[in-house]
PDB file of C-alpha atoms in Angstrom:
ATOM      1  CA  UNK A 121      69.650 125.676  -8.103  1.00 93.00           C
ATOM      2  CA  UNK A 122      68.676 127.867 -10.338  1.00 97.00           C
ATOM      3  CA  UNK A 123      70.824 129.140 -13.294  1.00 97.00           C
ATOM      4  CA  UNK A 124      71.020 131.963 -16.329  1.00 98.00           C
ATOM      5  CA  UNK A 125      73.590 133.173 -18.287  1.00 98.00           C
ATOM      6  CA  UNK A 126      73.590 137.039 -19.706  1.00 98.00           C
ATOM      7  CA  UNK A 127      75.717 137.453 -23.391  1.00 98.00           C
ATOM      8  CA  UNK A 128      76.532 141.266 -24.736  1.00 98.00           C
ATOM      9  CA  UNK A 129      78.496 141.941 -27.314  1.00 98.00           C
ATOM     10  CA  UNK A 130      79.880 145.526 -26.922  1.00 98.00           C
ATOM     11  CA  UNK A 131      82.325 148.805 -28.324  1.00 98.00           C
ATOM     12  CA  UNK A 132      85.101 147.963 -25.959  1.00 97.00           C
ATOM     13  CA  UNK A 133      88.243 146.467 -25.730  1.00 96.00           C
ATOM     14  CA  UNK A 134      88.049 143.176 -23.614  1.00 97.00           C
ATOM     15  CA  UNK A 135      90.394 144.934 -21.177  1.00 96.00           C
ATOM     16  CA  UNK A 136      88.361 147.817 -20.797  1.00 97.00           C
ATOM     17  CA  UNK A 137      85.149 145.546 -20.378  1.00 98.00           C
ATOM     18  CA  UNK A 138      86.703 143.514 -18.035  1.00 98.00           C
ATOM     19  CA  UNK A 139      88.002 146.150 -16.232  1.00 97.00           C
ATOM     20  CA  UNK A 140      84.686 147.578 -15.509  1.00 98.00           C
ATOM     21  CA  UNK A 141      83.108 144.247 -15.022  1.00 98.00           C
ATOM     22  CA  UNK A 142      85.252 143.650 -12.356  1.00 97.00           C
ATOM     23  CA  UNK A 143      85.095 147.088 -10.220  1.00 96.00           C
ATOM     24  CA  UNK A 144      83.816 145.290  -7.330  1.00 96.00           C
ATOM     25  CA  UNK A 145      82.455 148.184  -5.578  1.00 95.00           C
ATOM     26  CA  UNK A 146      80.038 149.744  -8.421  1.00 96.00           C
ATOM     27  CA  UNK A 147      78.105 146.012  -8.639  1.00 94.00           C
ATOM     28  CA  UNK A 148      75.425 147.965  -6.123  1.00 93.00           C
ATOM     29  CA  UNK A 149      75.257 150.421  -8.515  1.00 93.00           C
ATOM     30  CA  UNK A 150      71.880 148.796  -9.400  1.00 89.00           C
ATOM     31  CA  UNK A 151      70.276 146.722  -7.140  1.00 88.00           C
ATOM     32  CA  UNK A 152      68.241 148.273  -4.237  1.00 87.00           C
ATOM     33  CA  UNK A 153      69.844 148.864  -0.606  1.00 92.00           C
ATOM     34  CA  UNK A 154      73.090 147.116  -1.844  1.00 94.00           C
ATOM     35  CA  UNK A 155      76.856 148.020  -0.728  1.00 96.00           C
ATOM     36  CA  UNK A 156      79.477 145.763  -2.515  1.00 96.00           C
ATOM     37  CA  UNK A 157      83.177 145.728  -0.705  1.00 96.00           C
ATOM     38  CA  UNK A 158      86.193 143.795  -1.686  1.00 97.00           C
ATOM     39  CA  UNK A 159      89.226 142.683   0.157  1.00 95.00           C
ATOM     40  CA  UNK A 160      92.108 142.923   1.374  1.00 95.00           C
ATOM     41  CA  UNK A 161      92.703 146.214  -0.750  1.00 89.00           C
ATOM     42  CA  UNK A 162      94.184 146.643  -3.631  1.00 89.00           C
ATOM     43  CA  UNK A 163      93.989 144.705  -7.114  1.00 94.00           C
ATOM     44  CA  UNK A 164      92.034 141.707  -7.399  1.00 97.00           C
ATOM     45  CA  UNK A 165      93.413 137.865  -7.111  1.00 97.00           C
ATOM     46  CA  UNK A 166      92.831 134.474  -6.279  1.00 98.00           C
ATOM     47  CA  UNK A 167      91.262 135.055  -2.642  1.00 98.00           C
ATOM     48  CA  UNK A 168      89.618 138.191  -2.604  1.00 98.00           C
ATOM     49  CA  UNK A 169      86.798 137.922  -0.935  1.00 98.00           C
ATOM     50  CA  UNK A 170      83.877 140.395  -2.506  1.00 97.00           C
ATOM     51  CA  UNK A 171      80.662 141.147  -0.432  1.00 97.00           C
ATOM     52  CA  UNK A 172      77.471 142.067  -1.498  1.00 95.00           C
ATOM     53  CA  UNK A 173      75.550 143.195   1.698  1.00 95.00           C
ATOM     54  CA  UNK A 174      71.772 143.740   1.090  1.00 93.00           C
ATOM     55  CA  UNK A 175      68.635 145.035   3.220  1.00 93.00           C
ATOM     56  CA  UNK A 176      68.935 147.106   5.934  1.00 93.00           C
ATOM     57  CA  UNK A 177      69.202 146.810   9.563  1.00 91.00           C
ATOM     58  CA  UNK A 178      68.016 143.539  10.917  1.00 91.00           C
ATOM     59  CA  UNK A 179      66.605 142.450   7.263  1.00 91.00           C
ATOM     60  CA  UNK A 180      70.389 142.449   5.814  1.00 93.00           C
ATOM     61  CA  UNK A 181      72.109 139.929   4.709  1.00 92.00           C
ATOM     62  CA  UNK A 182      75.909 139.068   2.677  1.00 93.00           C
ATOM     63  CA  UNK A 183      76.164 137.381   0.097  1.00 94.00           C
ATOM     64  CA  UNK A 184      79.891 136.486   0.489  1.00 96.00           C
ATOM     65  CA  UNK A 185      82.096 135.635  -2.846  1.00 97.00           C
ATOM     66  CA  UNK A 186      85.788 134.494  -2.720  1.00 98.00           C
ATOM     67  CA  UNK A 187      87.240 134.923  -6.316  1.00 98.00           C
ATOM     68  CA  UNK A 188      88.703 131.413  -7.104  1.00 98.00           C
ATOM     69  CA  UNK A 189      90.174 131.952 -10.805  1.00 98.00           C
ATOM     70  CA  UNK A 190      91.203 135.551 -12.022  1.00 98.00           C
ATOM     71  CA  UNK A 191      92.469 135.259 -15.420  1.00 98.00           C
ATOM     72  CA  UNK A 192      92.472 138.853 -16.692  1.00 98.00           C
ATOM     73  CA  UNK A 193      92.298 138.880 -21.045  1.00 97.00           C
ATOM     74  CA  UNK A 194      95.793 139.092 -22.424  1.00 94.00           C
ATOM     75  CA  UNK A 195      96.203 139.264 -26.430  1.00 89.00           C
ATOM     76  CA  UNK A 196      94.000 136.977 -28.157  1.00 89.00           C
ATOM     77  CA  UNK A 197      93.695 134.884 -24.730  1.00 96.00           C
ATOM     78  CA  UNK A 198      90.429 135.608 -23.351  1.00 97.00           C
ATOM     79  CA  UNK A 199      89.630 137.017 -19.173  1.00 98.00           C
ATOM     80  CA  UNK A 200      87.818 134.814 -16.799  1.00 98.00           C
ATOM     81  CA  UNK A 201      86.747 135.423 -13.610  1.00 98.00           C
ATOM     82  CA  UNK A 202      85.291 132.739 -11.108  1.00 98.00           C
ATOM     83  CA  UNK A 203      83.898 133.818  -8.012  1.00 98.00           C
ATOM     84  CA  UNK A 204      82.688 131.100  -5.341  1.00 98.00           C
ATOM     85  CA  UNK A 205      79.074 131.775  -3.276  1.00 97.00           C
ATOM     86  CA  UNK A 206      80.003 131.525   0.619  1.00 94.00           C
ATOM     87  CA  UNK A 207      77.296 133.261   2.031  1.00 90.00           C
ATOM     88  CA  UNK A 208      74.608 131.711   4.148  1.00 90.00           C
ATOM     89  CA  UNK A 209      72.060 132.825   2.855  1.00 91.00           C
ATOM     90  CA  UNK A 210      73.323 132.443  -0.819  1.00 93.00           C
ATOM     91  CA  UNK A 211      75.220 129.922  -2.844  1.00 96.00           C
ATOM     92  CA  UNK A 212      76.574 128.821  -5.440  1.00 97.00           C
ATOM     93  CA  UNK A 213      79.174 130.632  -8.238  1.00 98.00           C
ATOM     94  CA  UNK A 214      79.414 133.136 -10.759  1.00 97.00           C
ATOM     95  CA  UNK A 215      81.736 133.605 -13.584  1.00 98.00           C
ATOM     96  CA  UNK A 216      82.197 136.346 -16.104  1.00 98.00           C
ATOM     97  CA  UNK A 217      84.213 135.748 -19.137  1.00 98.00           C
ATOM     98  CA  UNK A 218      85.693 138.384 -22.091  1.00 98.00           C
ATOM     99  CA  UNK A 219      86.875 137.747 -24.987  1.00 97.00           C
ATOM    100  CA  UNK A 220      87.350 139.731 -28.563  1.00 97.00           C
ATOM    101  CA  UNK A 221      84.208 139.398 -30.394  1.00 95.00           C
ATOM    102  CA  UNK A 222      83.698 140.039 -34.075  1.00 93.00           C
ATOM    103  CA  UNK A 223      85.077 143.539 -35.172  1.00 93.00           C
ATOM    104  CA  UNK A 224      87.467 143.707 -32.170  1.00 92.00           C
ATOM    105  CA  UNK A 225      84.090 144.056 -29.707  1.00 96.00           C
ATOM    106  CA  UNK A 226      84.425 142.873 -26.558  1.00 98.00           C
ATOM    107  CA  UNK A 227      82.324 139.455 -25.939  1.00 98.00           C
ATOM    108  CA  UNK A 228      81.042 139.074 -22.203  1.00 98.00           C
ATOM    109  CA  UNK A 229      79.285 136.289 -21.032  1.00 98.00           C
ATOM    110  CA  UNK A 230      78.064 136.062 -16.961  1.00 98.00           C
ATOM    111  CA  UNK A 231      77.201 133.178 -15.588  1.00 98.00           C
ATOM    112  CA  UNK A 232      75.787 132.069 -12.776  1.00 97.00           C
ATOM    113  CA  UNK A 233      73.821 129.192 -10.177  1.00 97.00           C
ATOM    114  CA  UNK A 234      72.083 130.140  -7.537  1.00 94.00           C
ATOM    115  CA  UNK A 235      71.009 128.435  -4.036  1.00 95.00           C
ATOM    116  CA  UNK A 236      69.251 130.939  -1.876  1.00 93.00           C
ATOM    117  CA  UNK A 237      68.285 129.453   1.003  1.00 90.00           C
ATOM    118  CA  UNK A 238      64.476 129.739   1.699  1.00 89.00           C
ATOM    119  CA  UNK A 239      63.722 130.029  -1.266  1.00 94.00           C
ATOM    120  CA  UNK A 240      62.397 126.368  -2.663  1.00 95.00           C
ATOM    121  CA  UNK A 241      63.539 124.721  -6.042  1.00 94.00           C
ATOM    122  CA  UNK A 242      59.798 125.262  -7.159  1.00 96.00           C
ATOM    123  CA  UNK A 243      60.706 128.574  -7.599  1.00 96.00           C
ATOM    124  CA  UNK A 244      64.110 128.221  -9.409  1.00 97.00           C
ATOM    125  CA  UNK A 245      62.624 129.107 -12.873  1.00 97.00           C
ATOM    126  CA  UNK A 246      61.214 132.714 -11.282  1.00 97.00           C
ATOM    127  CA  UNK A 247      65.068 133.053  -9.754  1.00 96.00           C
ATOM    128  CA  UNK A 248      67.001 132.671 -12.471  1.00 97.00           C
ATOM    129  CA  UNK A 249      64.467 135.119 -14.561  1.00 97.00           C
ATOM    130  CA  UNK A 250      65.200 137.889 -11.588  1.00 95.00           C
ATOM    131  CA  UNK A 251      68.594 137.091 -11.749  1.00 94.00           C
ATOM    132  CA  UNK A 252      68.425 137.606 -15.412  1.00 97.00           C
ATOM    133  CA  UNK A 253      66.898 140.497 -15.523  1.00 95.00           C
ATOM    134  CA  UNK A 254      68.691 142.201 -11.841  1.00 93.00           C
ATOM    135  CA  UNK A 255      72.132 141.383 -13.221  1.00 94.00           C
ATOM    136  CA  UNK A 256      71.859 141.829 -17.086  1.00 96.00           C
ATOM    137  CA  UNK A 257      71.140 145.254 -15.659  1.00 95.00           C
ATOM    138  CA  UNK A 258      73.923 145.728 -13.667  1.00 95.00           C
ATOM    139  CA  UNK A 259      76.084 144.166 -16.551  1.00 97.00           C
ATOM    140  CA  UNK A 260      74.648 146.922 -18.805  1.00 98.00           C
ATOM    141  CA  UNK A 261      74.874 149.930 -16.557  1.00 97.00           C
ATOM    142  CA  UNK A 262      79.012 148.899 -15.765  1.00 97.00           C
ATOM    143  CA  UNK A 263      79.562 148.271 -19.744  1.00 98.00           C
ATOM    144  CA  UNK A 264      78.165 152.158 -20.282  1.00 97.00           C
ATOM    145  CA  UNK A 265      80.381 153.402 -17.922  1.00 93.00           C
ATOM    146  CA  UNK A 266      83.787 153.765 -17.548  1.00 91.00           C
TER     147      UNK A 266
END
């Protein structure tokens, strides 16, 4: 398994940064011949299930989430989000917390493990520096905008 964690510290409310954190849909923003859906419609809760399909044609694959905590920030009380890795080509879980940071700055911190399959635990070191660097990316680009 291979695992990373991605801290920012940034000019926005934790409700704002979790709210754009958790806009399913623009996670492909970033990453190459990615589509990200979520359902069933509507807001997110325990069950969702969020998609990530990558590649194209033949070459694609899901990487299948089911969120299994949503605890949006209320107050002082900081947000989590845990979302379960059901794919079959990918496992393992990711979770994104908020909370108010110094100055009223919103604190994130993403974390994740990852099990793709394939892909042997030699390499786990050079997948959790692409996952690093793939999702601090996408954790920057939703943070700039709303």
């Amino acid at each position: 398994m291979a695992t990373f964690s991605i801290d920012r510290s940034v000019p926005l409310a934790p409700d704002e940064a979790w709210r754009r954190l958790t806009r399913w849909e623009r996670h492909g923003d970033t990453v190459p011949l990615t589509r990200v859906t979520a359902r069933p419609p509507g807001p997110t809760r325990r069950g969702t299930l969020v998609v990530a399909r990558t590649g194209a044609g033949p070459l694609a694959f899901d990487d299948a989430m089911e969120v299994t905590v949503w605890q949006p920030p209320r107050g002082e009380a900081p947000g989590r989000c845990r979302l379960e890795k059901r794919g079959r080509v990918v496992r393992g879980w990711a979770e994104i917390e908020v909370r108010t940071g110094l100055g009223g700055r919103a604190q994130v911190v993403w974390r994740e493990e990852l099990d793709v399959r394939l892909i042997p635990a030699l390499l786990d070191g050079v997948l959790a520096r692409s996952g690093r660097l793939v999702f601090g990316r996408t954790v920057d680009h939703l943070l700039r905008r709303p």
